[in-house]
């Protein structure tokens, strides 16, 4: 089925792959760099991660609205990837945690600018009935970059004798390649509506989004609250004795599993429905958090990381397809912005709470809280899904 998808969807996936190689080379080392080199606390790590991701998701709302109003997707996507690439040298130069926060902020603004227009473009390009496959493919290639990046970071840490900053400089290269592929190989589809709407995010517009869309937003928010930043999985592995140079191995495992799961999950959701995949995603996250909460060695942490990745593979592409399906077509990019804004707020809360629990009660409490939230989310989603089926 993948060969039937348009070339531009493949190109967008490759762009995501390259940028994730660039970003995750830095992200995989950043928690350890902050704590071990710059002397930051785990609460600071949580705040930086939360503010960074929240910034990206707030920016997605603005860029999504601009994209819908102008009827253009590609210019904003190019701008966002370009800004993300330009932010990378700031990490290599960072003398303090505050500087890292600034670099992370710039990087995430770039991610926010490109996110909603790009995701809307995938929906615009996807053939009818293949939305899950299209989003699954893009997410799968994105996840390939997310595990290749940390793997490359480990190799370079060995080659550069543990010099974090040299690795950060190398991370600029795949970012530049991502921008070039986007400019040269991605062709923006024609607008489906004759006149771009004058979108205002008022009460009427929010109601027009519809109950099914807001249900998807609620599910995404609960999953985000239960699944805080992967930085804490990296710190847990280090806490159990993983060498500093091997810290990115956690992300390699998470995103390798997510990459293999994303496309099949998208195809399955096209053929058998989305709800079952989301329920399975909740259950896998509960199991992952439980393993991590009870971990007594690096082996158990790595097993927990693998199930964390399986959860991502089962849910990320499926949720994106649901946003594209349930939102009004003329407001598709705005809908992705709204979805990511709510998820961003949830991630900020989750990451700060995770850092506070870790500092106050230890890592076990952090992951136990994640498992508890996942259980509540599973119960709520199952009840709502059952009610919807009864109405049908």
C-alpha angles and dihedrals in degrees: 000000000000091000090061093061117101119266092242091061089054090047092051088051091052090049089053090047093053095045091048090052087055096044098041093049083066100033093052091058100031101088091051092042091053096047101035103032105026096031097235123159126241088251088058089051089052093048093048092047093045096046091045095053094039089053091052093050095046089051090051090064093055094044091046092055092047090049093052093045095049095037090229129117108169102060093057090044091054091047092051096049090045093053091047090054093047091053095059098083089057090069092053091051097044113129096175142027088252090059089050089052090054092048091047090049092053092045092050093046086058090049090049094051093052101036106077097037091048094048091047089050090056089054091047091052099042117105115240112278093016100082093113091050092048095050091040091054094049091046092047093053089044089054092048087061090046092061099033089055097057091041090054089046090057092051091048092047087058092044093048094043095245097315103153095187095056090054090051091054092053089053089071092071101067089044090059090047090052092057092049093051090049094051096044106036110027116087115195113229121236117269113264094212122063095222125031110239122245093239119201120178094228130133093274092052092048090051090048089059086073137223095275091057092048089050089057089048090053093050091049092049094051092048090050093050089052094044109053124178119318086229088088092056088054091050091048091054090050089048089057093052107275110155116250093241090055096051093106089060087085091062091043089059095042096050098036089060092042091051094053092046102043102072097042089047090053092050092047090050090052091053104034106022135267102259097073092053091051093049089050089049092055091049094049091050091052090052092046094051090047092052091049094046091053097038116135098175144018092267092063091045090054091048089051089049091053092054089045087058092047089054090053092049092051096048116026100068092036092054091048091052090049092052091051092048100044100041122083108265095236091054097043098121091043089052091054088049092052092046092051094044091058091044090049093054089048091051092050090053092044096048095047090046090048091051092048094048091048092051095043104036107009135256094295091065092051095056094038088058089051091052091049093052090048091054091051090048092050092050092048095046093046091051094049092044091051091049091051091050091051090053090051 
